[in-house]
CSV table of C-alpha atoms and ligand atoms in Angstrom, one decimal:
chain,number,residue,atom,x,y,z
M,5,UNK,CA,-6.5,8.6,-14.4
M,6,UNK,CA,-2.7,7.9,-14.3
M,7,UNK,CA,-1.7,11.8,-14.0
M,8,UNK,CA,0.0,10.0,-10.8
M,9,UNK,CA,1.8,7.6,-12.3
M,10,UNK,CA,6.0,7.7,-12.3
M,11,UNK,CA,8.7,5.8,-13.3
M,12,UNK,CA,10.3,4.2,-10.4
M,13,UNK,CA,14.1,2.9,-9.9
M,14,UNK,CA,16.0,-0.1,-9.0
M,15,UNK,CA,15.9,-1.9,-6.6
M,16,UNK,CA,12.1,-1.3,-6.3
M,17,UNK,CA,10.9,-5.2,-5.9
M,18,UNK,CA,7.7,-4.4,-8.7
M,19,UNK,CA,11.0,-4.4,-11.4
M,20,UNK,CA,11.3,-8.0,-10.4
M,21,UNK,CA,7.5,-9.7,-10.9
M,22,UNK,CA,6.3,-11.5,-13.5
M,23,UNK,CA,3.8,-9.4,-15.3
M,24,UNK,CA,0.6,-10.7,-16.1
M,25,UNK,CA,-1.2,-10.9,-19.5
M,26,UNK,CA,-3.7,-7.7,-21.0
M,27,UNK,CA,-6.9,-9.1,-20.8
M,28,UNK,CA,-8.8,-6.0,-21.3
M,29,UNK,CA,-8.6,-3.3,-24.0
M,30,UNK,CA,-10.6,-0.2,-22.6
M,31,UNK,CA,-10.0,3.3,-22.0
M,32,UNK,CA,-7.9,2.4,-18.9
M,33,UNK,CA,-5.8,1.0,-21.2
M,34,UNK,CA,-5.6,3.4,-23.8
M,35,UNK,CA,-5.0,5.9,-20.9
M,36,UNK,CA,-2.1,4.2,-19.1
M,37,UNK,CA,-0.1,3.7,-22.5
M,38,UNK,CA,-0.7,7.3,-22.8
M,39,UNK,CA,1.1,8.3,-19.8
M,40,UNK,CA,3.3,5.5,-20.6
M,41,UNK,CA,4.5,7.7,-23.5
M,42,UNK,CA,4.6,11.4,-21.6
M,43,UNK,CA,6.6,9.7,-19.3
M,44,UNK,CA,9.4,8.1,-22.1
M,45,UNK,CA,9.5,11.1,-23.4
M,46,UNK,CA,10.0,13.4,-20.2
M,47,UNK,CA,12.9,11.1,-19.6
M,48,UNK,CA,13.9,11.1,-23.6
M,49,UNK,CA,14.1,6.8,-23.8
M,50,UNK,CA,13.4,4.9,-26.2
M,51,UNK,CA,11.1,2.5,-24.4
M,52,UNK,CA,8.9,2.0,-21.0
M,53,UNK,CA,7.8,-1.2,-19.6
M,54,UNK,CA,4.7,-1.4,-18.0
M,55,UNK,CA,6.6,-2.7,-14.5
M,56,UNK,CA,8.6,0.2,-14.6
M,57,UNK,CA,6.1,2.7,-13.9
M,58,UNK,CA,4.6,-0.1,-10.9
M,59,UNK,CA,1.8,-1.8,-13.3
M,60,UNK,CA,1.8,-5.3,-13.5
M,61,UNK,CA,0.9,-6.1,-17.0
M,62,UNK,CA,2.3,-7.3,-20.2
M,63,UNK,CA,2.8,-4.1,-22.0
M,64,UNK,CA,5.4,-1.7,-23.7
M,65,UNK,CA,5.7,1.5,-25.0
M,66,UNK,CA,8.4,2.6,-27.8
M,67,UNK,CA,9.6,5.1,-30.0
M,68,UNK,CA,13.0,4.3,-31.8
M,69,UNK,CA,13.5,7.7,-33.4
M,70,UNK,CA,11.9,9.9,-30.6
M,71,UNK,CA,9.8,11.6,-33.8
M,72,UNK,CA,6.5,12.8,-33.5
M,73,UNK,CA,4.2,9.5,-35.2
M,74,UNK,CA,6.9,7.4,-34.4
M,75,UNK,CA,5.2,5.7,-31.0
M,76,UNK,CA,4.7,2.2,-31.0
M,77,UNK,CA,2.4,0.0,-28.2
M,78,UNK,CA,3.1,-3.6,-27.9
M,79,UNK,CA,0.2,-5.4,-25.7
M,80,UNK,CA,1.3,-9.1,-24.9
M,81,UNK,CA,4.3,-9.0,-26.6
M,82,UNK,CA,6.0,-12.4,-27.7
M,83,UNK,CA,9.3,-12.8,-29.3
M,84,UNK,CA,10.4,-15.6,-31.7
M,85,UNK,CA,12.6,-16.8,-34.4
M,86,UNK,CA,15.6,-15.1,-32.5
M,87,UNK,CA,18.8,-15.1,-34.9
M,88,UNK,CA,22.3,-13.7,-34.7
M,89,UNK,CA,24.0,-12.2,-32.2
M,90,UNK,CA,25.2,-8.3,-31.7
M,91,UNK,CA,26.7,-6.4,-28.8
M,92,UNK,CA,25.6,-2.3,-28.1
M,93,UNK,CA,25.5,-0.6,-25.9
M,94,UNK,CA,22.4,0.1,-23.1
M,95,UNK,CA,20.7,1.7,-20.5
M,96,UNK,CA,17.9,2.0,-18.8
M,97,UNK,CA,15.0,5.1,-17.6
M,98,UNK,CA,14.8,2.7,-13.9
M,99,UNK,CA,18.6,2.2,-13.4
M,100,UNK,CA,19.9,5.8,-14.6
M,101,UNK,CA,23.6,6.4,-14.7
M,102,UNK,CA,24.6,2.9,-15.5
M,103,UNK,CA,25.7,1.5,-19.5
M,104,UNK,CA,26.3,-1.4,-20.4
M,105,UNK,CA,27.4,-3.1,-23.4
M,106,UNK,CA,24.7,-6.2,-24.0
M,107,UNK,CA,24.4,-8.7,-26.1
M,108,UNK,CA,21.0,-9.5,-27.7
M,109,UNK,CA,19.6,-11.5,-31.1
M,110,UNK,CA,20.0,-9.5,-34.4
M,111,UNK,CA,17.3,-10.4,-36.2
M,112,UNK,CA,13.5,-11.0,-34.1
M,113,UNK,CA,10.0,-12.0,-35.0
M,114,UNK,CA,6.8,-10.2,-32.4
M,115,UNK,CA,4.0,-11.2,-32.5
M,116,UNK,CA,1.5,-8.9,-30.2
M,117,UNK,CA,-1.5,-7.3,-29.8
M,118,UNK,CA,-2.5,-3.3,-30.3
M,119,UNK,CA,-4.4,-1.0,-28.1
M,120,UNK,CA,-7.8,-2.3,-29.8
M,121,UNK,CA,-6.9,-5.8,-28.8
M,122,UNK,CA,-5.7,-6.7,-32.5
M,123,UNK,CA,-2.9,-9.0,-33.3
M,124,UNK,CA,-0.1,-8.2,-35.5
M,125,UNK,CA,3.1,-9.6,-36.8
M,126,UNK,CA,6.5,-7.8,-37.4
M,127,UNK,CA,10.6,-9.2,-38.3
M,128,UNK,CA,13.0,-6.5,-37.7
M,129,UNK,CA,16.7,-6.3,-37.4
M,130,UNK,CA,19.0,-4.1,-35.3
M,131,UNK,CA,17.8,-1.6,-32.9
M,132,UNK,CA,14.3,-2.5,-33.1
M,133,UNK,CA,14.4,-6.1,-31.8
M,134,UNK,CA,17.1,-4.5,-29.1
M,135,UNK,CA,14.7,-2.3,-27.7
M,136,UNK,CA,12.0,-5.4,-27.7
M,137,UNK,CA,14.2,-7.6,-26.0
M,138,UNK,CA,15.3,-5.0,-23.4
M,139,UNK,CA,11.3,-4.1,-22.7
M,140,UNK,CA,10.4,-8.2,-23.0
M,141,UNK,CA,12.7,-8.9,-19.9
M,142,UNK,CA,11.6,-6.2,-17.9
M,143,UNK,CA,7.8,-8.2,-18.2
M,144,UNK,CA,9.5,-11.4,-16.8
M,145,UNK,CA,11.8,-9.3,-14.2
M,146,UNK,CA,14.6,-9.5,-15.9
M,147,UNK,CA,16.8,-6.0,-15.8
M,148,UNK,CA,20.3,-4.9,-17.8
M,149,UNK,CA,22.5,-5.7,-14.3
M,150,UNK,CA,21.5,-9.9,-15.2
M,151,UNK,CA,22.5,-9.4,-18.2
M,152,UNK,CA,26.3,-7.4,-18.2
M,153,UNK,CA,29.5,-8.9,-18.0
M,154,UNK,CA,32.0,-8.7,-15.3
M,155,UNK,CA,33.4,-5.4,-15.8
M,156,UNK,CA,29.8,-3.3,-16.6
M,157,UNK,CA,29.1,-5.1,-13.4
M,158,UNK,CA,32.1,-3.8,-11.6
M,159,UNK,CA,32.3,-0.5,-13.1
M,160,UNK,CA,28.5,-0.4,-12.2
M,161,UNK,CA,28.8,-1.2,-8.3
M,162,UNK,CA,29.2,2.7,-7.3
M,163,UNK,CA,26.2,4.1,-8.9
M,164,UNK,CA,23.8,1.1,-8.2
M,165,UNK,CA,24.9,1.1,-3.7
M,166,UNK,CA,24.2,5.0,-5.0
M,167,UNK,CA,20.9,3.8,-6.0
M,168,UNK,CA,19.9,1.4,-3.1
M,169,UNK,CA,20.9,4.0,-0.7
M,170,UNK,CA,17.9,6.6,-2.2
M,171,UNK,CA,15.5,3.8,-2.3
M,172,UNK,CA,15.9,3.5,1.3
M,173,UNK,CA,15.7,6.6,2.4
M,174,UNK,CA,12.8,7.1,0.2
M,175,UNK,CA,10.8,4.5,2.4
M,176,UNK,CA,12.0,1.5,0.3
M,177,UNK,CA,11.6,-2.0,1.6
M,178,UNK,CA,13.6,-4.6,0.1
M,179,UNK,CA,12.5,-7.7,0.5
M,180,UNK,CA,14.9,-10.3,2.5
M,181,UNK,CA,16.5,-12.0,-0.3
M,182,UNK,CA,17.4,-9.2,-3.0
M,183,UNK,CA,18.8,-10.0,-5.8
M,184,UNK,CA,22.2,-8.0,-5.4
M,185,UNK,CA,24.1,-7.0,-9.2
T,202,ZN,ZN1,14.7,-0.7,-19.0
């Protein structure tokens, strides 16, 4: 159903919408987050956003350890109770080549729902609530380039003009008013 499906690369304009809410839990479902998955792992990340293979829904995929058993499907993801601040390092499988150091909360609450529609509640510190932040943004358009500081941004200008140029000659059309990092 989704055999099709790829990750696509800034600056594709579908990395910038709002996505909208999961509304149904069918098959369809089940069968995008499993491509979601082959995909994150062809490209060994930790995460996938639902944007950034062109669908426009509230959805992640994850796996922290990249172990077998280890993948985890948030549907309608909302974050809360942020506390603490900590700076790592980032990247991201739709702007490859570029790192950045980011700051993001330490310490998160999710609430969201399964594949079967179910809600569920989780606190984690570290990596985990990185990798939920980093996917949460991509849902409201937000990417890694909003979010480094002056010098990732400069040190990233090469790779991303890099970038734009294969979108374009791909058959890329960026709207009029792109948001340049
Ligand atoms: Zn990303």
């Amino acid at each position: 159903m989704f055999e099709d499906l790829k990750i696509i690369y800034w600056p594709d304009p579908r990395l910038r919408r709002l996505s909208e809410p999961v509304t149904v839990f069918d098959e369809r479902l089940a069968a995008l987050v499993a491509r979601m998955l082959e995909l994150m792992r062809q490209d060994r990340g930790v995460g996938l956003a639902a944007p950034q293979v062109g669908e426009n829904l509230r959805l992640f995929v994850m796996n922290p350890t990249g172990e077998e058993g280890q993948d985890r499907v948030y549907v309608n993801p909302h974050l809360s109770d942020l506390e603490g601040e900590e700076e790592n390092e980032e990247g991201c499988l739709s702007l490859p080549g570029i790192n950045a150091t980011i700051w993001r909360a330490k310490s998160v609450r999710m609430r969201a729902r399964d594949l079967q529609g179910n809600e569920f509640e989780e606190v984690q510190t570290g990596f985990i609530p990185r990798v939920w932040q980093h996917e949460t943004d991509h849902l409201n358009g937000t990417l890694i380039t909003d979010r480094m500081g002056p010098v990732a941004r400069l040190a990233s200008r090469k790779i991303l003009k890099e970038l734009e140029e294969k979108f374009l000659s791909g058959g890329g059309v960026l709207p009029r008013k792109v948001k340049r990092a």
